[in-house]
Coordinates of C-alpha atoms and ligand atoms in Angstrom, one line a residue:
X1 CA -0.5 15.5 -16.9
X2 CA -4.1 15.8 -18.4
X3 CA -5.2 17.8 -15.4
X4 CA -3.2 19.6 -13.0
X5 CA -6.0 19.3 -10.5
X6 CA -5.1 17.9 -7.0
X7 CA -8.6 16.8 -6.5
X8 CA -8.6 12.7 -6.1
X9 CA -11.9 12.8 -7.9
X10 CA -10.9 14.7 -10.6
X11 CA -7.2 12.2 -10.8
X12 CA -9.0 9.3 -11.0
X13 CA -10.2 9.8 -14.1
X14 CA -7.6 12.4 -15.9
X15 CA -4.2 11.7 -13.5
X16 CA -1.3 11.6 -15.9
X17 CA -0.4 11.7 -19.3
X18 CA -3.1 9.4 -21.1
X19 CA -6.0 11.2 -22.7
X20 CA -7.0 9.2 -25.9
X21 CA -5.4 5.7 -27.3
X22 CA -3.5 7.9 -30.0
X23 CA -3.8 4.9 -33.0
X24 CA -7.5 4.4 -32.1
X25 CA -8.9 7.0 -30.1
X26 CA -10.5 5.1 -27.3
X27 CA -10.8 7.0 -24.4
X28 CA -11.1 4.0 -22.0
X29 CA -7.3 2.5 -21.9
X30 CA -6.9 0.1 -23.9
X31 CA -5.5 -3.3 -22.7
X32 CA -2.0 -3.8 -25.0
X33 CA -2.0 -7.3 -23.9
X34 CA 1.3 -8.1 -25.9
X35 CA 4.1 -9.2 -24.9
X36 CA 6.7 -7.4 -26.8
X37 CA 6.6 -3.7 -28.8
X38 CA 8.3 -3.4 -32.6
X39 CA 11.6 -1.7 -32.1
X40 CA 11.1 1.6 -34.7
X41 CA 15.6 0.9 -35.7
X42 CA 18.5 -0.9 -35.0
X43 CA 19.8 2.4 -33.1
X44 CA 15.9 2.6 -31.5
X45 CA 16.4 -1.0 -29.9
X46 CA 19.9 -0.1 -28.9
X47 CA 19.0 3.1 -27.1
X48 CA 15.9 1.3 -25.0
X49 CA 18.2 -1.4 -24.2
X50 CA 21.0 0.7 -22.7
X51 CA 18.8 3.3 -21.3
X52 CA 19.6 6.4 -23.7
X53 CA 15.8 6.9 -23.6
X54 CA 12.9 5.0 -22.4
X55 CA 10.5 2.9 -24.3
X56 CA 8.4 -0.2 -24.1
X57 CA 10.7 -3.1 -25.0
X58 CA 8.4 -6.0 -23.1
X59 CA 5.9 -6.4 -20.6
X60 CA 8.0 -7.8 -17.8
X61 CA 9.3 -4.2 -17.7
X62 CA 7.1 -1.6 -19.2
X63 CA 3.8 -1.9 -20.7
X64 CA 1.4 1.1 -21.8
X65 CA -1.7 0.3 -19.9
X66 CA 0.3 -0.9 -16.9
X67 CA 2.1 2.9 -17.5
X68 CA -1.4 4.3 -17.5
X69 CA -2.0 2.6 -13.9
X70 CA 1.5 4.0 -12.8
X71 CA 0.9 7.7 -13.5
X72 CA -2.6 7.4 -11.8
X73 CA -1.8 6.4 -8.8
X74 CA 1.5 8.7 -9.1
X75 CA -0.8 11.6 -9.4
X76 CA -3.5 10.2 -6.6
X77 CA -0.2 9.7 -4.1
X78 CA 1.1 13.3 -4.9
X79 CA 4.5 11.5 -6.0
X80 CA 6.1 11.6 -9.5
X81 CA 7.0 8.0 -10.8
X82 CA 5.0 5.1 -9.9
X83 CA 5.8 1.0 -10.8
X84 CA 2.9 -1.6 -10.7
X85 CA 3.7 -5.1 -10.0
X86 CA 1.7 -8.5 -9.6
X87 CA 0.5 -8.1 -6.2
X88 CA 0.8 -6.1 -3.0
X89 CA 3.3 -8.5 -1.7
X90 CA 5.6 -8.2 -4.7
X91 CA 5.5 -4.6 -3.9
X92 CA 6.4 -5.3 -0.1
X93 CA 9.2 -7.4 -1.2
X94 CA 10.3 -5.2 -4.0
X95 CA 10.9 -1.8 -1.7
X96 CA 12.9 -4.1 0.5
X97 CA 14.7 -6.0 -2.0
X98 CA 16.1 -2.5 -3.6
X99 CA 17.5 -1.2 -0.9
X100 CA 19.0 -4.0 1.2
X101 CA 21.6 -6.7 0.8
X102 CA 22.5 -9.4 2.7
X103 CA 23.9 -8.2 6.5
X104 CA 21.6 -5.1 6.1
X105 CA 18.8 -4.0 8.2
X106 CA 14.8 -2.6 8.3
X107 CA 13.1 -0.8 11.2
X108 CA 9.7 -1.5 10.5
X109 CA 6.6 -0.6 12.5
X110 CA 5.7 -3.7 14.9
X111 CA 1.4 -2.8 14.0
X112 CA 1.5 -4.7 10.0
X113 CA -0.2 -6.8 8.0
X114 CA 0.2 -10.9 8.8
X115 CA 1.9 -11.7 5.4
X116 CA 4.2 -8.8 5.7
X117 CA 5.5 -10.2 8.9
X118 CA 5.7 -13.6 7.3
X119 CA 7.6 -11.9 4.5
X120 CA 9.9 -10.4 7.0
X121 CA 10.2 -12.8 9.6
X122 CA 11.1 -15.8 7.2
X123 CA 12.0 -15.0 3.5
X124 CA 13.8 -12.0 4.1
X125 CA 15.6 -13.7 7.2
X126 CA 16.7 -16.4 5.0
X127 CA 18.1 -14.2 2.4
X128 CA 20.2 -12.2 5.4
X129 CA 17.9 -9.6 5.8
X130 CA 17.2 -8.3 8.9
X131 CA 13.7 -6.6 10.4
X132 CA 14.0 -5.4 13.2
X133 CA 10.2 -3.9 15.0
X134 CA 9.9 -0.5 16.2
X135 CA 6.4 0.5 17.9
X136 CA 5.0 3.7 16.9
X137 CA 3.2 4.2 19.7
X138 CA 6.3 6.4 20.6
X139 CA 8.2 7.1 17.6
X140 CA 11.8 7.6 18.9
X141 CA 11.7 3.9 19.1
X142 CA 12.4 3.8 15.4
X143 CA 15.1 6.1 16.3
X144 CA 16.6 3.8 18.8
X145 CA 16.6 0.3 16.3
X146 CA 18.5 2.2 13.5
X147 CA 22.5 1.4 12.9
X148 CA 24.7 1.9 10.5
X149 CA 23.6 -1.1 8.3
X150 CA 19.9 0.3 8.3
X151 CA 18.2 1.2 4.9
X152 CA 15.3 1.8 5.2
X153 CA 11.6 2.4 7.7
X154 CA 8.9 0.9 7.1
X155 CA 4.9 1.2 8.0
X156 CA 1.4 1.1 7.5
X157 CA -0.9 3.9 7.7
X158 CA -3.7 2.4 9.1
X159 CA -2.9 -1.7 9.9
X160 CA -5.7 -3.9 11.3
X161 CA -6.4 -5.1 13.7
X162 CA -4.9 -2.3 15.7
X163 CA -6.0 0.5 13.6
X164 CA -3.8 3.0 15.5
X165 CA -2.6 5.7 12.5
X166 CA 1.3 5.4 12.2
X167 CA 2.9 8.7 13.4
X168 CA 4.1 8.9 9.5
X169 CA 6.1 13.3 10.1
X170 CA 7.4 11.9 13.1
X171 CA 9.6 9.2 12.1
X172 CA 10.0 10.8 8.4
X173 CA 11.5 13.4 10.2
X174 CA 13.7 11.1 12.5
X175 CA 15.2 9.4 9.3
X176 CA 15.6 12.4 6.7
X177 CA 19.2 13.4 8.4
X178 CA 20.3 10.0 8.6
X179 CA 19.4 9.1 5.1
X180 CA 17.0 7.0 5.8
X181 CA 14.2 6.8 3.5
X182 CA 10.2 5.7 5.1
X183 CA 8.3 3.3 3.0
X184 CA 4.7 3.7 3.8
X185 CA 2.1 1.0 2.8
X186 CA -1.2 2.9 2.2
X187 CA -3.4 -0.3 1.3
X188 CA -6.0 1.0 3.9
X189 CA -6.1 4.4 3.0
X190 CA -6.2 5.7 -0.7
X191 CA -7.3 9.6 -1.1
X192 CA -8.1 9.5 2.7
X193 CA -4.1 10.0 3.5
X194 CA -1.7 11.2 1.4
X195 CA 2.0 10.0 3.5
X196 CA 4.1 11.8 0.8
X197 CA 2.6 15.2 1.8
X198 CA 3.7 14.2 5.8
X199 CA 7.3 13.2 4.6
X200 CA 7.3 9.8 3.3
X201 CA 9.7 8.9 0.8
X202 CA 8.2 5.9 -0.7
X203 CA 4.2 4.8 -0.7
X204 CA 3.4 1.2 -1.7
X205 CA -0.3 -0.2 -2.1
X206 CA -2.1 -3.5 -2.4
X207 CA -4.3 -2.7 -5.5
X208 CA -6.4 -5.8 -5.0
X209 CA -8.4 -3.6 -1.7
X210 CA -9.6 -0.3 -2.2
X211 CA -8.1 1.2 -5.4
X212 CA -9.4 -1.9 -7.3
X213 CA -12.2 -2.0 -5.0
X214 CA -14.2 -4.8 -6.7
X215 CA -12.5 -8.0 -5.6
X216 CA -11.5 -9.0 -9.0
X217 CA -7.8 -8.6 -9.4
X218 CA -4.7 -8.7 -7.6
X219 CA -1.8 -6.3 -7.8
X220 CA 0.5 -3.9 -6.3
X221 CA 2.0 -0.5 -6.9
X222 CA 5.1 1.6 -5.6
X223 CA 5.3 5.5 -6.1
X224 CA 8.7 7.6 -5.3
X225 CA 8.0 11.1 -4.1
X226 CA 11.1 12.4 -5.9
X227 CA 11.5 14.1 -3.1
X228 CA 14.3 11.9 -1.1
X229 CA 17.5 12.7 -0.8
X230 CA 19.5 10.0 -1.4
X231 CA 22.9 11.8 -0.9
X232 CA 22.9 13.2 2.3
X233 CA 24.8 9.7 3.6
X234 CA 25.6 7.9 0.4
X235 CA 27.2 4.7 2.6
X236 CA 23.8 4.3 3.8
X237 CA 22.6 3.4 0.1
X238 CA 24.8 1.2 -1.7
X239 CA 22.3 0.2 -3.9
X240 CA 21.9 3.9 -5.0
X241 CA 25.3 5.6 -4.9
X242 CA 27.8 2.2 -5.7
X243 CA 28.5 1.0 -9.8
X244 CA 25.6 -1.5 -10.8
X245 CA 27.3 -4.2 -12.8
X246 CA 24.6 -5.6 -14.3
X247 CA 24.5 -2.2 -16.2
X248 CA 27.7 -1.4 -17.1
X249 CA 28.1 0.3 -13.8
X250 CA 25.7 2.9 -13.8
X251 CA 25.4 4.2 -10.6
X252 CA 21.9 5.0 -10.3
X253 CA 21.9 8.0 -8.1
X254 CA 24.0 10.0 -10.8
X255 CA 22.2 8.4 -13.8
X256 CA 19.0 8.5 -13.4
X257 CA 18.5 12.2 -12.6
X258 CA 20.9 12.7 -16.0
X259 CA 18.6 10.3 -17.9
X260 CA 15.1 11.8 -16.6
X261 CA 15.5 15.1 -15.0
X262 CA 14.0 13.6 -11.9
X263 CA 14.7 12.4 -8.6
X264 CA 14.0 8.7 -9.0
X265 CA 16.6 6.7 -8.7
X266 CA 14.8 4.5 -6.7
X267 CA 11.7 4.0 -8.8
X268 CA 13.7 3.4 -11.7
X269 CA 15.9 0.7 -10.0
X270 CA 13.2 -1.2 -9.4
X271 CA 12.0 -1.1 -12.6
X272 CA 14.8 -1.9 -15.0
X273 CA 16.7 -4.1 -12.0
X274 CA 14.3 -5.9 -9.8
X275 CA 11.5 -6.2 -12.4
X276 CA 13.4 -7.4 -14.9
X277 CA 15.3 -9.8 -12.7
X278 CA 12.5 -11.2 -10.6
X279 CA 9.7 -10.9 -13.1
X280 CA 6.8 -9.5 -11.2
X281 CA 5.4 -8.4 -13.5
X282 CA 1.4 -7.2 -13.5
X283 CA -0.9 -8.4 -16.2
X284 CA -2.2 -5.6 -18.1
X285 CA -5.8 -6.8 -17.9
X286 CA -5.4 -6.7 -14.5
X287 CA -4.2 -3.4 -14.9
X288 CA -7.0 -2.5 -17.0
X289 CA -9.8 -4.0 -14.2
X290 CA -7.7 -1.6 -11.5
X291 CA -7.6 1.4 -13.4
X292 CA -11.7 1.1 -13.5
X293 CA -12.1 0.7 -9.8
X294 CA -9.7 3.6 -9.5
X295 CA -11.6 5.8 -11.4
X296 CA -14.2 6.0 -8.8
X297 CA -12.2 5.7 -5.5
X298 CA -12.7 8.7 -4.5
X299 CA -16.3 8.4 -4.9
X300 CA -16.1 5.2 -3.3
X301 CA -13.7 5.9 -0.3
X302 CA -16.4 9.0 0.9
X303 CA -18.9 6.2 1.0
X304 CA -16.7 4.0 2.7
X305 CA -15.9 6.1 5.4
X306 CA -19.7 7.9 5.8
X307 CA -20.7 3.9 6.4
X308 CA -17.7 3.4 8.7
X309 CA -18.9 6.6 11.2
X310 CA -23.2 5.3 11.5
X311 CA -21.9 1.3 11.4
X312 CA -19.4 2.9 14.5
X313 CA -22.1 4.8 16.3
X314 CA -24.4 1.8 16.0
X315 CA -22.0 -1.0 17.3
X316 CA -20.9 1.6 20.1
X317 CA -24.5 1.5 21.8
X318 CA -24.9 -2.3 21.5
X319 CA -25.4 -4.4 24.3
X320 CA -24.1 -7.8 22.5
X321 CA -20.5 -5.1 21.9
X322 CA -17.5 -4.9 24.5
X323 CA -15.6 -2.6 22.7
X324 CA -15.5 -0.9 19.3
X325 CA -12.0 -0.5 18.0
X326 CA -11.5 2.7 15.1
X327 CA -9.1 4.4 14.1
X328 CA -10.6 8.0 15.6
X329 CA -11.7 6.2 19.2
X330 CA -8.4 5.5 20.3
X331 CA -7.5 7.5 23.2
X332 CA -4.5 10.4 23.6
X333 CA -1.7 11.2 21.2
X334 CA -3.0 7.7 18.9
X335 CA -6.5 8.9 18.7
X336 CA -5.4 12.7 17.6
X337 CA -3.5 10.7 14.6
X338 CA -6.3 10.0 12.6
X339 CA -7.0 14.4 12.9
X340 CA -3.5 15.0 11.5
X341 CA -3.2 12.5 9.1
X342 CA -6.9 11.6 7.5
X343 CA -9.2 13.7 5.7
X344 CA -12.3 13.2 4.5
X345 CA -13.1 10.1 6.7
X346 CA -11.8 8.0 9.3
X347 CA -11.3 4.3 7.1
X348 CA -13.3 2.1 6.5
X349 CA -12.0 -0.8 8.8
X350 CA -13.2 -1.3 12.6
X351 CA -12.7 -4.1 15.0
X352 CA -15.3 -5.4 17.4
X353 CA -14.9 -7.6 20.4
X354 CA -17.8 -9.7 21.0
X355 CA -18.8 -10.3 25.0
X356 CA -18.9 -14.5 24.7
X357 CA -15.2 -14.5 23.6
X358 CA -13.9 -17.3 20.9
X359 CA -17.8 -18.7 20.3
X360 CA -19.3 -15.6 20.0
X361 CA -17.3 -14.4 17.6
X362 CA -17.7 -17.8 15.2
X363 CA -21.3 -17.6 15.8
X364 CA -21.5 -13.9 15.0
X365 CA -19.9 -14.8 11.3
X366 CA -22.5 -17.6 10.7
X367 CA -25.0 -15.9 11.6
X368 CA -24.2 -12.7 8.9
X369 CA -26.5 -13.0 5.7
X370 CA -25.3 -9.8 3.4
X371 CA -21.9 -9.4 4.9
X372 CA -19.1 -11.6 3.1
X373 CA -17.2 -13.5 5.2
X374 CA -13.6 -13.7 3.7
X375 CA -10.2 -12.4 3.9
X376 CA -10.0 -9.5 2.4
X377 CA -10.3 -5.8 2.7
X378 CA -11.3 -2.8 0.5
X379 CA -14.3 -4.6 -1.4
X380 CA -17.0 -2.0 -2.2
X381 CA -18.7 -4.5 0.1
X382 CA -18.6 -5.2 3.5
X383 CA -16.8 -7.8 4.7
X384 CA -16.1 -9.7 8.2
X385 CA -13.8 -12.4 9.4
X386 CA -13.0 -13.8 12.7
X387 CA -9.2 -13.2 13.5
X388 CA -9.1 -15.7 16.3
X389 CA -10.6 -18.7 14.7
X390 CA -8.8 -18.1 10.9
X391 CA -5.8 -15.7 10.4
X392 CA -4.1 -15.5 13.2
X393 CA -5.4 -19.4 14.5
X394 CA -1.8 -20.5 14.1
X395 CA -0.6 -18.3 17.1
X396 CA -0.4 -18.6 20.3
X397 CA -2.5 -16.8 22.6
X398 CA -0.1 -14.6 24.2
X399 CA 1.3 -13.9 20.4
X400 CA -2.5 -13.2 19.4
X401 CA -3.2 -10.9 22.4
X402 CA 0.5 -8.8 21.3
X403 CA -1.2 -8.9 17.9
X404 CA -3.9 -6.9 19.3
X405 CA -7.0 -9.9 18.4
X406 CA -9.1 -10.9 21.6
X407 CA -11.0 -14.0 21.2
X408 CA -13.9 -11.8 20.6
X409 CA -12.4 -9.9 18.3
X410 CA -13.9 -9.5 14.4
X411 CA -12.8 -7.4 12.0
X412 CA -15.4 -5.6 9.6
X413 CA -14.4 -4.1 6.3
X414 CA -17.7 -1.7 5.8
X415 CA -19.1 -1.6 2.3
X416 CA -20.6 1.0 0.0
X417 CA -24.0 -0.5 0.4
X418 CA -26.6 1.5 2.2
X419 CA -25.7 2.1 5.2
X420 CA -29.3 0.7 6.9
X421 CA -28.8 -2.8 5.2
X422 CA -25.0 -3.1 6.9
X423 CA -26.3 -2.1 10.5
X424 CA -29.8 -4.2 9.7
X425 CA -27.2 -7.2 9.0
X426 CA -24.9 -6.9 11.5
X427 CA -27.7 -6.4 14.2
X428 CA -29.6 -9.6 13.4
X429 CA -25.9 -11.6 13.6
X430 CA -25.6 -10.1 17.1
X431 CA -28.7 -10.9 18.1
X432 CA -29.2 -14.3 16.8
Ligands
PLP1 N1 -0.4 -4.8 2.6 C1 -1.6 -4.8 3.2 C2 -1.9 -3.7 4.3 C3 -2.5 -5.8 3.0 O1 -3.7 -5.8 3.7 C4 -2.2 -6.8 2.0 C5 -3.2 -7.9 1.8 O2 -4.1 -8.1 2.5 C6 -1.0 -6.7 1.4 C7 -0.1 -5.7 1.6 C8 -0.7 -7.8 0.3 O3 -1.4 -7.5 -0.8 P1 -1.8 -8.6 -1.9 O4 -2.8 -9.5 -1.3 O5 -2.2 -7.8 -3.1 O6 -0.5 -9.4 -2.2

């Protein structure tokens, strides 16, 4: 570490071990864009290649500005190992994949992102993996889905368009005993939510939203707490405790610690198994444009969430608005969520429902002028789209309302622009 400071602003800049490019002296990381690194010996190549030590070898695997990405968002997450790959998908994928064969099992949170569910409900299926969906609104359901061929849990912290915060101690602490590890995706919520410190064992992120930030490049990242442990039903996690042929038989629960002195057995897996078998790999210029939105995502996310609140307390008063969905409005136990979980800020995502249904909400898009109209989240700025009329078109009405998108419904992504020009936007697209 450069800075032992747990201050996101302060890890955005310093987190982990890079201070200076050490042949140069750049202090902006430099973008290796190679393909393969000059072995130093015979014995050198020979040691990377059986894992005596680590060491870039190739860019499928390991590459040093990817690395500087990794220990960022290590150090952002409070965990200790992280792995960037291609996109946030390959990182949804890739935390399944390393835990679960075919005949094996996830719990996973029923509130999620669309391609998620298509990943879940389809790929995985066809490769004999099966999801089964817990909802969080009472957390013992996760509890209830779990047999003895389930590997893992898995949520989001704050999914759209629900937006109800995912009880993330609760059902940590319901699979900790059973050796069950929870996989939280934290796309929505950089700096604002921090699952490790509530339990999680795994956090995952789309890079392309907020970390990035700037709608210019797509990736993913996974960070292991360390702090799992693996062994307390080694059945459960035959991917951790049985012999790994393709390496000799390494088991990776007993190696890895051996090798690094850390609890990463799952991290590592990933990295030297998954990545190097599936190839999903992230370019390191992508890398590169990341690590610059990340440098200021703390700046960014206080901005985010300042907007959210007045663009909130606007839409709540307005007479074209039914009903403004955030995460701090829900009612009850799902409303006190975002209290126990967020600081700093409440998101940056809200849902609307328009009164004038399917029509309204179409016309309400057209009608935006600043507002980008796309499907994406995280930008630094705002964006809207119309659930019922694009992503979730395809389903049927009864599937849409389960979904929690109303023919009205829109979903904002509020921007870092001044506040007055979002609320000066949306108010003229109401009205029009
Ligand atoms: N997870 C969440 C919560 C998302 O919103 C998305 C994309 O919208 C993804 C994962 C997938 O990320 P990517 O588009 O980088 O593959």
């Amino acid at each position: 570490m450069t800075t032992e400071s747990k201050n996101p602003e302060t890890i955005g800049l310093h987190g982990g071990t890079f201070r200076r490019d050490e042949s140069q002296t750049s202090v902006a990381v430099p973008i290796h864009q190679t393909t393969s690194f000059q072995f130093n010996s015979a014995e050198h190549a020979a040691n990377l290649f059986g894992l005596k030590e680590f060491g870039n070898i190739y860019t499928r695997i390991m590459n040093p500005t990817n690395n500087v990405l990794e220990e960022r968002v290590a150090a952002l997450e409070g965990g200790v190992a992280g792995l960037c790959v291609s996109s946030g998908q390959a990182a949804s994928a890739f935390v399944i994949q390393n835990l679960c064969n075919a005949g094996d099992n996830v719990v996973a949170s029923t509130d999620l992102y669309g391609g998620t569910v298509n990943l879940f409900n389809n790929t995985l299926k066809a490769m004999g993996i099966e999801v089964r969906y817990a909802d969080p609104a009472d957390p013992e359901n996760f509890k209830k889905a779990v047999d003895d061929k389930t590997r893992l849990f898995y949520a989001e912290t704050l999914p759209n368009p629900s937006l109800r915060v995912f009880p993330i101690k609760e059902v940590a602490d319901i699979g900790k005993p059973l050796g069950i590890p929870l996989v939280m995706d934290n796309t929505s919520c950089p700096v604002i939510c921090k699952p490790i410190e509530h339990g999680a064992a795994i956090v995952m992120h789309s890079l392309t939203k907020f970390i990035g930030g700037h709608g210019n490049s797509i990736g993913g990242i996974i960070v292991d707490s360390g702090q799992f442990d693996w062994s307390v039903n080694k059945d459960r996690q035959p991917n951790i405790w049985q012999p790994d042929a393709s390496y000799h038989g390494a088991v990776w629960g007993d190696a890895v610690p051996q090798l690094t002195g850390a609890n990463i057995p799952f991290i590592i897996r990933a990295r030297v198994v998954l990545l190097r078998d599936l190839g999903s790999a992230i370019s390191p210029f992508n890398s590169f444009q990341i690590i610059q939105g990340l440098e200021t995502v703390a700046l960014r996310m206080k901005q985010h969430c300042s907007n959210a609140e007045k663009v909130k307390d606007f839409l709540l008063k307005h007479s074209k608005v039914d009903k403004v969905i955030y995460s701090s409005l829900h009612e009850g136990e799902i409303g006190d969520r975002a209290k126990r979980y967020f600081k700093g800020g409440n998101g940056a995502l809200m849902g609307i429902e328009l009164k004038g249904g399917l029509e309204a909400g179409k016309k309400f898009i057209d009608n935006l002028k600043m507002l980008y109209h796309v499907a994406n989240i995280g930008d630094a700025r705002s964006l809207a789209i119309h659930p019922a009329s694009t992503t979730h078109s395809q389903l049927s009405e009864a599937d849409m309302l389960k979904a929690g998108v109303t023919p009205g419904y829109v979903r904002l992504s509020i921007g870092i622009e001044h506040p007055d020009d979002i609320i000066a936007d949306l108010d003229q697209a109401l009205n029009a």
